[in-house]
Coordinates of N, CA and C and ligand atoms in Angstrom, one line a residue:
M1 N -10.3 1.3 20.0 CA -10.4 2.8 19.5 C -11.0 3.5 20.4
V2 N -10.6 4.6 20.9 CA -11.4 5.4 21.7 C -12.4 6.2 20.9
T3 N -12.1 6.9 19.5 CA -13.0 7.6 18.8 C -13.0 7.2 17.5
G4 N -13.9 7.5 16.8 CA -13.4 7.0 15.3 C -13.8 8.2 14.6
D5 N -12.9 9.3 14.8 CA -13.1 10.4 14.0 C -12.4 10.3 12.6
L6 N -13.1 10.1 11.6 CA -12.5 10.1 10.2 C -11.9 11.6 9.9
F7 N -12.2 12.5 10.5 CA -11.6 13.7 10.3 C -10.3 13.8 10.9
A8 N -9.8 13.1 11.8 CA -9.0 13.5 12.5 C -7.3 13.2 11.7
D9 N -6.5 14.0 12.0 CA -4.9 13.5 11.1 C -4.4 12.4 11.6
H10 N -4.7 11.6 12.4 CA -4.3 10.3 12.6 C -5.2 9.5 13.7
A11 N -4.8 8.4 13.8 CA -5.8 7.4 14.5 C -5.4 7.9 15.9
P12 N -6.2 7.4 16.9 CA -5.8 7.8 18.3 C -4.6 6.7 18.7
A13 N -3.8 7.1 19.3 CA -2.6 6.3 19.7 C -2.8 5.6 20.8
D14 N -3.6 4.6 20.8 CA -4.0 3.4 21.3 C -3.0 2.1 21.6
D15 N -1.9 2.0 20.7 CA -1.1 0.9 20.7 C -1.9 -0.5 20.2
A16 N -3.0 -0.4 19.5 CA -4.2 -1.5 19.2 C -3.7 -2.5 18.1
R17 N -3.3 -3.4 18.0 CA -3.3 -4.4 17.2 C -4.4 -5.1 16.8
I18 N -5.0 -4.5 15.8 CA -6.6 -5.3 15.6 C -6.5 -6.0 14.4
A19 N -7.2 -7.2 14.8 CA -7.3 -8.3 13.8 C -8.4 -8.0 12.8
L20 N -7.7 -8.3 11.6 CA -8.9 -8.2 10.5 C -9.1 -9.7 10.0
G21 N -8.0 -10.4 10.3 CA -8.2 -11.9 9.7 C -7.5 -12.8 10.5
E22 N -7.2 -14.0 10.1 CA -6.8 -15.0 10.9 C -4.9 -14.3 11.0
A23 N -4.5 -13.9 10.0 CA -3.1 -13.5 9.6 C -3.0 -11.8 9.2
A24 N -4.0 -11.3 9.4 CA -4.3 -9.4 9.0 C -4.2 -9.1 10.0
F25 N -3.2 -7.9 10.3 CA -3.6 -6.9 11.4 C -3.3 -5.6 11.1
V26 N -4.0 -4.7 11.8 CA -3.9 -3.2 11.7 C -3.2 -2.8 12.9
L27 N -1.9 -2.2 12.8 CA -1.1 -1.4 13.8 C -1.3 -0.1 13.8
R28 N -2.5 0.4 14.6 CA -2.5 1.7 14.5 C -1.6 2.8 14.9
G29 N -1.0 3.4 14.1 CA -0.2 4.5 14.3 C 1.3 3.8 14.5
F30 N 1.3 3.1 14.0 CA 3.0 2.6 14.2 C 4.2 3.0 13.5
A31 N 3.6 3.7 12.3 CA 4.5 4.4 11.5 C 4.5 5.9 11.9
L32 N 3.7 6.2 13.0 CA 3.6 8.0 13.3 C 4.9 8.5 13.3
A33 N 6.0 7.8 14.2 CA 7.2 8.3 14.7 C 7.9 8.5 13.5
D34 N 8.0 7.6 12.5 CA 8.7 7.6 11.4 C 8.1 8.4 9.9
A35 N 6.8 9.1 10.2 CA 6.4 9.5 9.0 C 7.1 10.8 8.6
A36 N 7.8 11.6 9.0 CA 8.3 12.8 8.3 C 9.8 11.8 7.5
A37 N 10.2 11.2 8.2 CA 11.4 10.4 7.3 C 11.0 9.8 6.3
L38 N 9.7 9.2 6.3 CA 9.2 8.3 5.4 C 8.9 9.2 4.0
L39 N 8.4 10.7 4.3 CA 7.8 11.6 3.4 C 8.9 12.0 2.8
A40 N 10.1 12.2 3.4 CA 11.2 12.9 2.7 C 11.7 11.9 1.8
A41 N 11.8 10.3 2.2 CA 12.3 9.4 1.5 C 11.1 9.2 0.0
V42 N 9.8 9.4 0.2 CA 9.1 9.5 -1.2 C 9.3 10.6 -1.9
D43 N 9.7 12.1 -1.3 CA 10.1 12.8 -2.2 C 11.5 12.7 -2.8
A44 N 12.5 12.1 -2.4 CA 13.4 11.9 -2.9 C 13.2 10.8 -4.2
I45 N 12.4 9.6 -3.7 CA 12.0 8.6 -4.8 C 11.3 9.3 -6.0
A46 N 10.4 10.1 -5.7 CA 9.6 10.6 -6.7 C 10.5 11.8 -7.7
R47 N 11.4 11.9 -7.4 CA 12.3 13.1 -7.9 C 13.1 12.1 -9.1
R48 N 13.3 10.9 -8.5 CA 14.2 10.0 -9.8 C 13.2 9.1 -10.7
A49 N 12.0 8.8 -10.1 CA 11.2 7.8 -10.5 C 10.0 8.7 -10.3
P50 N 9.3 9.4 -11.4 CA 8.1 10.2 -11.0 C 6.7 9.3 -10.9
F51 N 6.1 9.8 -10.1 CA 4.4 9.3 -9.9 C 4.1 9.3 -11.5
R52 N 3.3 8.2 -12.0 CA 2.7 8.1 -13.0 C 1.2 7.3 -13.1
H53 N 0.4 7.7 -13.7 CA -0.5 7.0 -14.0 C -0.6 5.8 -15.1
M54 N -0.6 4.6 -14.4 CA -0.4 3.3 -15.4 C -1.6 2.8 -15.7
V55 N -1.8 2.3 -16.9 CA -2.9 1.9 -18.0 C -2.9 0.4 -17.4
T56 N -4.0 -0.1 -17.4 CA -4.1 -1.5 -17.0 C -4.1 -2.2 -18.3
P57 N -4.1 -3.5 -18.5 CA -4.1 -4.4 -19.8 C -5.4 -4.1 -20.5
G58 N -6.6 -3.9 -19.6 CA -8.0 -3.5 -20.4 C -8.0 -2.0 -21.1
G59 N -6.9 -1.1 -20.9 CA -7.0 -0.3 -21.3 C -7.4 1.2 -20.6
F60 N -7.4 0.9 -19.4 CA -8.0 2.0 -18.5 C -6.8 2.6 -17.5
E61 N -6.6 3.8 -17.5 CA -5.8 4.6 -16.9 C -6.2 4.6 -15.3
M62 N -5.4 4.2 -14.6 CA -5.6 4.3 -13.0 C -5.8 5.6 -12.5
S63 N -6.7 5.7 -11.6 CA -6.9 7.0 -10.8 C -5.8 7.1 -9.8
V64 N -5.2 6.1 -9.4 CA -4.0 6.4 -8.4 C -2.9 6.4 -9.2
A65 N -2.1 7.4 -8.6 CA -0.3 7.5 -9.6 C 0.4 6.6 -8.8
L66 N 1.6 6.1 -9.1 CA 2.1 5.2 -8.5 C 3.5 5.4 -9.0
T67 N 4.7 5.0 -8.2 CA 6.0 4.8 -8.2 C 6.5 3.5 -7.6
N68 N 7.8 3.4 -7.8 CA 8.3 2.2 -7.2 C 9.8 2.3 -6.3
C69 N 10.1 1.9 -5.6 CA 11.4 1.6 -5.1 C 11.9 0.3 -4.6
G70 N 13.0 -0.1 -4.7 CA 13.4 -1.5 -4.4 C 14.1 -2.2 -5.8
P71 N 14.5 -3.4 -5.4 CA 15.1 -4.1 -6.9 C 14.1 -4.3 -8.1
L72 N 12.6 -4.6 -7.3 CA 11.8 -4.8 -8.4 C 10.6 -3.9 -8.3
G73 N 9.9 -3.2 -9.3 CA 8.9 -2.3 -9.5 C 7.8 -3.0 -10.2
W74 N 6.9 -2.6 -9.6 CA 5.5 -3.2 -10.3 C 4.8 -2.0 -11.2
T75 N 4.8 -2.7 -12.5 CA 4.3 -2.0 -13.8 C 3.1 -2.5 -14.3
S76 N 2.2 -1.7 -15.0 CA 1.4 -2.2 -15.8 C 1.1 -1.6 -17.4
D77 N 0.9 -2.3 -18.2 CA 0.5 -1.3 -19.7 C -0.5 -2.3 -20.3
R78 N -0.4 -2.1 -21.6 CA -1.7 -2.9 -22.4 C -1.0 -4.3 -22.4
R79 N 0.3 -4.7 -22.1 CA 0.4 -6.1 -22.5 C 0.4 -7.0 -21.1
G80 N 0.1 -6.3 -20.0 CA -0.3 -6.8 -18.7 C 0.7 -6.3 -17.7
Y81 N 0.3 -7.1 -16.4 CA 1.1 -6.5 -15.3 C 2.4 -7.1 -14.9
R82 N 3.4 -6.8 -14.3 CA 4.6 -7.4 -14.1 C 5.7 -6.8 -13.1
Y83 N 6.5 -7.5 -12.5 CA 7.4 -6.6 -11.9 C 8.5 -6.6 -12.8
A84 N 9.0 -5.5 -12.9 CA 10.4 -5.2 -13.7 C 11.6 -4.5 -12.9
T85 N 12.8 -4.7 -13.2 CA 14.0 -4.3 -12.4 C 14.1 -2.6 -13.0
Q86 N 13.7 -2.3 -14.1 CA 13.9 -1.1 -14.5 C 12.5 -0.3 -14.6
D87 N 12.8 1.3 -14.5 CA 11.5 2.1 -14.5 C 11.4 2.1 -16.3
P88 N 10.1 2.0 -16.5 CA 9.9 1.9 -18.2 C 9.8 3.4 -18.6
L89 N 9.8 4.2 -17.6 CA 9.8 5.7 -17.8 C 10.8 6.5 -18.1
T90 N 12.0 5.9 -17.6 CA 13.5 6.3 -17.5 C 14.4 5.2 -18.3
G91 N 14.0 4.1 -17.9 CA 15.2 3.2 -18.3 C 16.2 2.8 -17.3
E92 N 16.2 3.8 -16.2 CA 17.2 3.4 -14.9 C 16.5 2.3 -14.1
P93 N 17.3 1.9 -13.1 CA 16.9 0.9 -12.1 C 15.9 1.9 -11.2
W94 N 15.0 1.1 -10.6 CA 14.0 1.9 -9.3 C 14.8 2.2 -8.5
P95 N 14.8 3.3 -7.6 CA 15.4 4.1 -6.6 C 15.7 2.7 -5.5
P96 N 16.7 2.6 -4.9 CA 16.8 1.7 -3.8 C 15.6 2.0 -2.8
L97 N 15.7 1.0 -2.0 CA 14.6 0.9 -0.7 C 15.4 1.7 0.4
P98 N 14.9 2.8 0.9 CA 15.6 3.4 2.0 C 15.8 2.6 3.2
D99 N 16.6 2.9 3.9 CA 16.9 2.2 5.0 C 15.5 2.3 6.0
V100 N 15.1 3.6 6.1 CA 14.3 3.8 7.0 C 12.5 2.8 6.7
F101 N 12.6 2.6 5.2 CA 11.5 1.9 4.7 C 11.7 0.3 5.2
L102 N 13.0 -0.1 5.1 CA 13.5 -1.8 5.2 C 13.0 -1.9 6.9
Q103 N 13.8 -1.0 7.6 CA 13.5 -1.2 9.1 C 12.0 -1.4 9.7
L104 N 11.3 0.1 8.8 CA 9.8 -0.3 9.4 C 9.1 -1.4 9.1
A105 N 9.2 -1.9 7.7 CA 8.4 -2.9 7.2 C 9.0 -4.3 7.9
G106 N 10.2 -4.4 8.2 CA 10.6 -5.8 9.2 C 10.3 -5.6 10.3
H107 N 10.0 -4.6 11.1 CA 9.4 -4.2 12.5 C 8.1 -4.9 12.6
A108 N 7.3 -4.1 11.5 CA 5.8 -4.0 11.2 C 5.4 -5.8 11.1
A109 N 6.3 -6.3 10.4 CA 6.3 -7.6 10.0 C 6.1 -8.5 10.9
A110 N 7.5 -8.4 11.8 CA 7.6 -9.2 13.2 C 6.6 -9.1 14.0
E111 N 6.0 -7.8 14.4 CA 5.0 -7.5 15.2 C 3.6 -8.2 14.9
A112 N 3.4 -8.6 13.7 CA 2.2 -9.3 13.5 C 2.6 -10.6 13.1
G113 N 3.8 -11.4 13.5 CA 4.0 -12.7 13.4 C 4.8 -13.3 12.2
F114 N 5.5 -12.2 11.5 CA 6.2 -12.9 10.6 C 7.8 -12.2 10.6
P115 N 8.5 -12.9 11.5 CA 9.8 -12.3 11.4 C 10.8 -12.8 10.3
G116 N 11.7 -11.7 10.0 CA 12.8 -12.0 9.1 C 12.0 -11.4 7.6
F117 N 11.1 -10.7 7.5 CA 10.7 -10.0 6.0 C 11.6 -9.2 5.4
I118 N 11.8 -9.4 4.6 CA 13.1 -8.6 3.7 C 12.3 -8.5 2.3
P119 N 11.5 -7.0 2.2 CA 11.0 -6.9 1.2 C 11.9 -6.6 -0.1
D120 N 11.6 -7.2 -1.6 CA 12.3 -6.5 -2.5 C 11.5 -5.5 -3.7
A121 N 10.5 -5.0 -3.0 CA 9.7 -4.3 -4.0 C 8.9 -3.3 -3.0
C122 N 8.9 -2.0 -3.6 CA 7.8 -1.3 -2.7 C 7.0 -0.4 -3.5
L123 N 5.8 -0.7 -3.4 CA 4.8 0.3 -4.4 C 4.7 1.5 -3.7
V124 N 4.8 2.8 -4.3 CA 4.2 4.0 -3.6 C 3.0 4.5 -4.5
N125 N 1.8 4.5 -3.6 CA 0.8 4.8 -4.3 C 0.3 6.3 -3.8
R126 N -0.2 7.2 -4.8 CA -0.7 8.3 -4.3 C -2.1 8.6 -4.6
Y127 N -3.0 9.0 -3.8 CA -4.2 9.3 -4.0 C -4.7 10.5 -3.6
V128 N -5.8 11.2 -4.9 CA -6.1 12.4 -4.7 C -7.6 12.1 -4.4
P129 N -8.3 13.4 -4.0 CA -9.8 13.0 -3.8 C -10.3 12.3 -4.9
G130 N -11.2 11.4 -4.9 CA -11.9 11.0 -6.0 C -11.3 9.5 -6.3
A131 N -10.0 9.4 -6.3 CA -9.0 8.3 -6.5 C -9.4 7.3 -5.8
R132 N -9.4 6.1 -6.5 CA -10.0 4.5 -6.1 C -9.2 3.4 -6.6
L133 N -9.1 2.3 -5.6 CA -8.5 1.1 -6.2 C -9.8 0.1 -6.1
S134 N -10.0 -0.5 -7.4 CA -11.5 -1.5 -7.3 C -10.7 -2.9 -6.9
L135 N -11.7 -3.6 -6.4 CA -11.5 -4.8 -5.7 C -10.6 -5.7 -6.8
H136 N -9.2 -6.3 -6.1 CA -8.3 -6.9 -6.8 C -7.5 -7.9 -5.9
Q137 N -6.9 -9.0 -6.3 CA -5.7 -9.9 -5.4 C -4.7 -9.4 -5.9
D138 N -3.5 -9.6 -5.2 CA -2.0 -9.1 -5.5 C -1.5 -10.5 -5.6
K139 N -1.4 -10.9 -6.8 CA -1.0 -12.4 -7.2 C 0.2 -12.2 -8.3
D140 N 1.1 -11.1 -8.4 CA 2.0 -11.2 -9.4 C 3.2 -11.5 -8.7
E141 N 3.3 -11.5 -7.2 CA 4.5 -12.0 -6.5 C 4.9 -13.7 -6.6
H142 N 5.9 -14.2 -6.5 CA 6.3 -15.5 -6.4 C 5.9 -16.2 -5.5
D143 N 6.3 -15.4 -4.0 CA 6.2 -16.3 -2.8 C 5.1 -15.9 -1.8
Y144 N 3.9 -16.6 -1.9 CA 2.5 -16.2 -1.3 C 3.0 -16.4 0.1
A145 N 4.1 -16.9 0.7 CA 4.4 -17.1 2.1 C 5.0 -15.7 2.8
A146 N 5.2 -15.0 1.9 CA 5.9 -13.6 2.5 C 4.7 -12.9 2.6
P147 N 4.5 -12.2 3.9 CA 3.7 -11.0 4.0 C 3.6 -9.9 3.1
I148 N 2.5 -9.1 3.1 CA 2.7 -7.9 2.7 C 2.1 -6.8 3.9
V149 N 3.1 -5.7 3.8 CA 3.0 -4.6 4.6 C 2.7 -3.4 4.1
S150 N 1.6 -2.9 4.5 CA 1.4 -1.4 3.9 C 1.3 -0.4 5.0
V151 N 2.1 0.8 4.5 CA 1.8 2.0 5.5 C 1.0 3.4 4.9
S152 N 0.2 3.4 5.7 CA -0.8 4.8 5.1 C -0.4 6.0 5.5
L153 N -0.2 7.1 4.8 CA 0.2 8.6 5.0 C -0.8 9.5 4.5
G154 N -1.1 10.6 5.2 CA -1.7 11.6 5.0 C -3.3 11.4 4.9
M155 N -4.3 11.8 3.9 CA -5.5 11.7 4.2 C -6.1 10.1 4.5
P156 N -6.9 10.2 5.4 CA -7.7 8.8 5.5 C -8.3 8.2 4.5
A157 N -8.5 6.8 4.5 CA -9.3 6.3 3.4 C -9.8 5.2 4.1
V158 N -10.9 4.5 3.4 CA -11.6 3.3 3.9 C -11.2 2.4 2.8
F159 N -10.4 1.2 3.6 CA -9.9 0.2 2.9 C -11.0 -1.3 3.0
L160 N -11.3 -1.6 1.7 CA -12.2 -2.5 1.5 C -11.6 -4.2 1.5
F161 N -11.8 -4.9 2.5 CA -11.1 -6.1 2.7 C -12.2 -7.5 2.6
G162 N -12.1 -8.1 1.3 CA -12.7 -9.0 0.9 C -12.4 -10.3 1.4
G163 N -13.2 -11.5 0.6 CA -12.9 -12.8 0.8 C -11.9 -13.3 -0.3
L164 N -12.0 -14.5 -0.3 CA -11.1 -15.2 -1.6 C -11.9 -15.2 -2.7
R165 N -13.1 -15.1 -2.8 CA -13.8 -14.7 -3.9 C -14.3 -13.3 -4.3
R166 N -14.2 -12.8 -5.3 CA -14.6 -11.4 -5.7 C -15.9 -11.2 -5.2
A167 N -17.0 -12.1 -5.1 CA -18.2 -12.0 -4.8 C -18.4 -11.7 -3.4
D168 N -17.4 -12.2 -2.6 CA -17.4 -12.2 -1.2 C -17.7 -10.9 -0.3
K169 N -18.5 -10.8 0.4 CA -18.8 -9.5 1.2 C -17.4 -8.8 2.0
T170 N -17.5 -7.6 1.7 CA -16.2 -6.8 2.2 C -16.3 -5.9 3.4
Q171 N -15.2 -6.1 4.3 CA -15.3 -5.3 5.3 C -14.9 -3.8 5.1
R172 N -15.3 -2.6 5.7 CA -14.7 -1.2 5.5 C -13.9 -1.1 6.4
I173 N -12.6 -0.6 6.5 CA -11.9 -0.3 7.5 C -11.1 0.8 7.4
P174 N -11.4 2.0 8.2 CA -10.7 3.0 7.8 C -9.3 3.1 8.2
L175 N -8.5 4.0 7.4 CA -7.0 3.7 7.7 C -6.4 5.1 7.7
F176 N -5.7 5.4 8.8 CA -5.2 6.8 9.0 C -3.7 7.0 8.7
H177 N -3.2 8.3 8.9 CA -2.1 8.4 8.7 C -1.4 8.0 9.9
G178 N -0.4 7.1 9.5 CA 0.7 6.6 10.5 C 0.3 5.1 10.7
D179 N -0.9 4.5 10.1 CA -1.2 3.1 10.6 C -0.4 2.1 9.4
V180 N -0.4 1.1 10.0 CA 0.1 0.2 8.9 C -0.7 -1.2 9.2
V181 N -0.6 -2.0 7.9 CA -1.3 -3.2 7.9 C -0.5 -4.2 7.4
V182 N -0.7 -5.4 8.1 CA 0.4 -6.6 7.7 C -0.9 -7.8 7.3
W183 N -0.4 -8.2 5.9 CA -1.3 -9.2 5.5 C -0.5 -10.5 5.0
G184 N -1.0 -11.7 5.6 CA -0.1 -12.9 5.3 C -0.8 -14.1 5.4
G185 N -0.2 -15.6 5.4 CA -0.9 -16.4 5.4 C -2.2 -16.7 4.8
P186 N -3.4 -17.1 5.4 CA -4.3 -17.4 4.5 C -5.2 -16.0 4.0
D187 N -4.5 -14.8 4.5 CA -5.3 -13.6 4.1 C -4.5 -13.1 3.2
R188 N -3.4 -13.8 2.6 CA -2.6 -12.8 1.7 C -3.3 -12.6 0.0
L189 N -4.0 -13.8 -0.1 CA -4.8 -13.9 -1.1 C -6.0 -13.1 -1.1
R190 N -6.7 -12.6 0.0 CA -8.1 -11.9 -0.1 C -8.0 -10.8 -0.9
Y191 N -9.3 -10.6 -1.8 CA -9.6 -9.4 -2.4 C -9.5 -8.1 -1.7
H192 N -9.2 -7.2 -2.4 CA -9.1 -5.7 -1.6 C -9.3 -4.7 -2.2
G193 N -9.5 -3.7 -1.9 CA -9.4 -2.4 -2.6 C -9.5 -0.9 -1.7
V194 N -9.6 0.0 -2.3 CA -9.6 1.4 -1.7 C -10.8 2.1 -2.3
A195 N -11.7 2.5 -1.3 CA -12.9 3.2 -1.7 C -12.7 4.7 -2.3
P196 N -13.5 5.2 -2.9 CA -12.8 6.6 -3.6 C -12.6 7.6 -2.5
L197 N -11.3 8.3 -2.7 CA -10.9 9.1 -1.6 C -11.7 10.3 -1.2
K198 N -12.1 10.6 0.2 CA -13.0 11.8 0.2 C -12.0 12.9 0.6
E199 N -12.4 14.1 0.5 CA -11.4 15.1 0.6 C -11.6 15.7 2.2
H200 N -10.5 15.5 3.1 CA -10.3 15.7 4.4 C -8.9 16.0 4.4
P201 N -8.6 17.1 3.9 CA -7.2 17.7 3.9 C -6.4 17.5 5.4
H202 N -5.2 16.8 4.8 CA -4.2 16.4 6.2 C -3.5 17.6 6.5
A203 N -3.1 17.6 7.4 CA -2.1 18.8 8.1 C -0.8 18.8 7.6
V204 N -0.1 17.7 7.1 CA 1.2 17.6 6.6 C 1.0 17.4 5.2
L205 N 0.2 16.6 4.7 CA 0.3 16.3 3.1 C -0.8 17.0 2.4
G206 N -1.5 17.7 3.0 CA -2.7 18.3 2.2 C -3.9 17.1 1.6
S207 N -4.2 17.4 0.3 CA -5.3 16.6 -0.1 C -4.6 15.5 -0.6
Q208 N -4.1 14.5 -0.3 CA -3.4 13.6 -0.7 C -3.2 12.4 0.2
R209 N -3.1 11.1 -0.1 CA -2.9 10.0 0.7 C -1.7 9.1 -0.1
I210 N -0.5 8.9 0.5 CA 0.5 8.3 0.2 C 0.3 6.9 0.5
N211 N 0.1 5.4 -0.1 CA 0.5 4.4 0.6 C 1.6 3.5 0.1
L212 N 2.4 2.9 1.1 CA 3.5 2.0 0.7 C 3.2 0.7 0.8
T213 N 3.4 0.0 -0.2 CA 3.1 -1.5 0.0 C 4.5 -2.1 0.0
F214 N 5.0 -3.0 0.9 CA 6.0 -3.7 0.9 C 6.0 -5.1 0.5
R215 N 6.7 -5.6 -0.4 CA 6.3 -7.3 -0.8 C 7.5 -7.8 -1.3
K216 N 7.6 -8.9 -1.0 CA 8.5 -9.9 -1.5 C 8.1 -10.4 -3.0
A217 N 8.6 -9.7 -3.8 CA 8.0 -10.1 -5.5 C 8.8 -11.4 -6.3
G218 N 10.0 -11.0 -5.9 CA 10.9 -12.1 -6.6 C 11.0 -13.3 -5.9
Ligands
LIG1 C1 -4.6 -7.0 1.5 N1 -3.0 -0.9 -2.3 O1 -1.0 -1.7 -4.0 S1 -3.0 -1.4 0.9 C2 -1.8 -2.3 -4.0 O2 -4.0 1.5 0.3 C3 -3.0 -2.0 -2.8 O3 -3.1 1.7 -1.7 C4 -4.1 -0.5 -1.5 O4 -4.0 -2.8 -3.1 C5 -3.8 1.1 -1.1 O5 -2.1 -3.4 -4.2 C6 -4.3 -1.4 -0.1 C7 -2.2 -2.8 0.4 C8 -2.8 -4.3 0.2 C9 -1.7 -4.9 -0.6 C10 -1.9 -6.3 -0.8 C11 -3.0 -6.9 -0.1 C12 -3.7 -5.2 1.2 C13 -3.7 -6.5 1.0 C14 -3.1 -8.4 0.0 C15 -4.0 -9.1 0.6 C16 -4.7 -8.6 1.3
LIG2 FE1 -3.6 -4.8 -3.7

């Protein structure tokens, strides 16, 4: 990276593929060219499956708002976490995965060494200033051999990347509008989270961050 300006609207376009682990890579700016199409698709998804604050099994309301698209969607309530074919809010199937989502996820995964990635779930997370995601593992998916691909849009965030145990020390990685991260193999079950979002309004999205996470859940 040439500069480290957290206040920039996106990372410097230096084509970098930064290794975070053995099989975890940040692809700086990989989604920049598709950002407008991705955001238009998010708007269309949210009209059918609105963003909502889910409740954890422990009874806490998540500060991040979320929705889903694809055959499976991640949900949480007092009974637990699970993937479901229908949106519990509307009783309807989740909106389909837009083509631009599938293409981008497949290309990014291939770039990081995971060819042939076809996700069946996309979580769409929306952060406003103060929203955070505490350290967790993603283990509600059946197939840990498939990678996870994440796309960051809007305000920058500090991604926390830990180890296989909750107490392991965490790296702090700033993620900007247009960045894509791919996690697989031995890094797939590492603890991770997002630090409380700071207010640095983005030119396109204002005071929000949208994160898309593509998974093979079923
Ligand atoms: C690292 N989302 O939705 S990127 C999540 O920015 C989630 O909204 C964050 O963690 C966000 O579960 C972080 C996605 C991510 C997803 C799975 C991972 C990072 C991961 C699995 C292993 C290591
Ligand atoms: Fe996660």
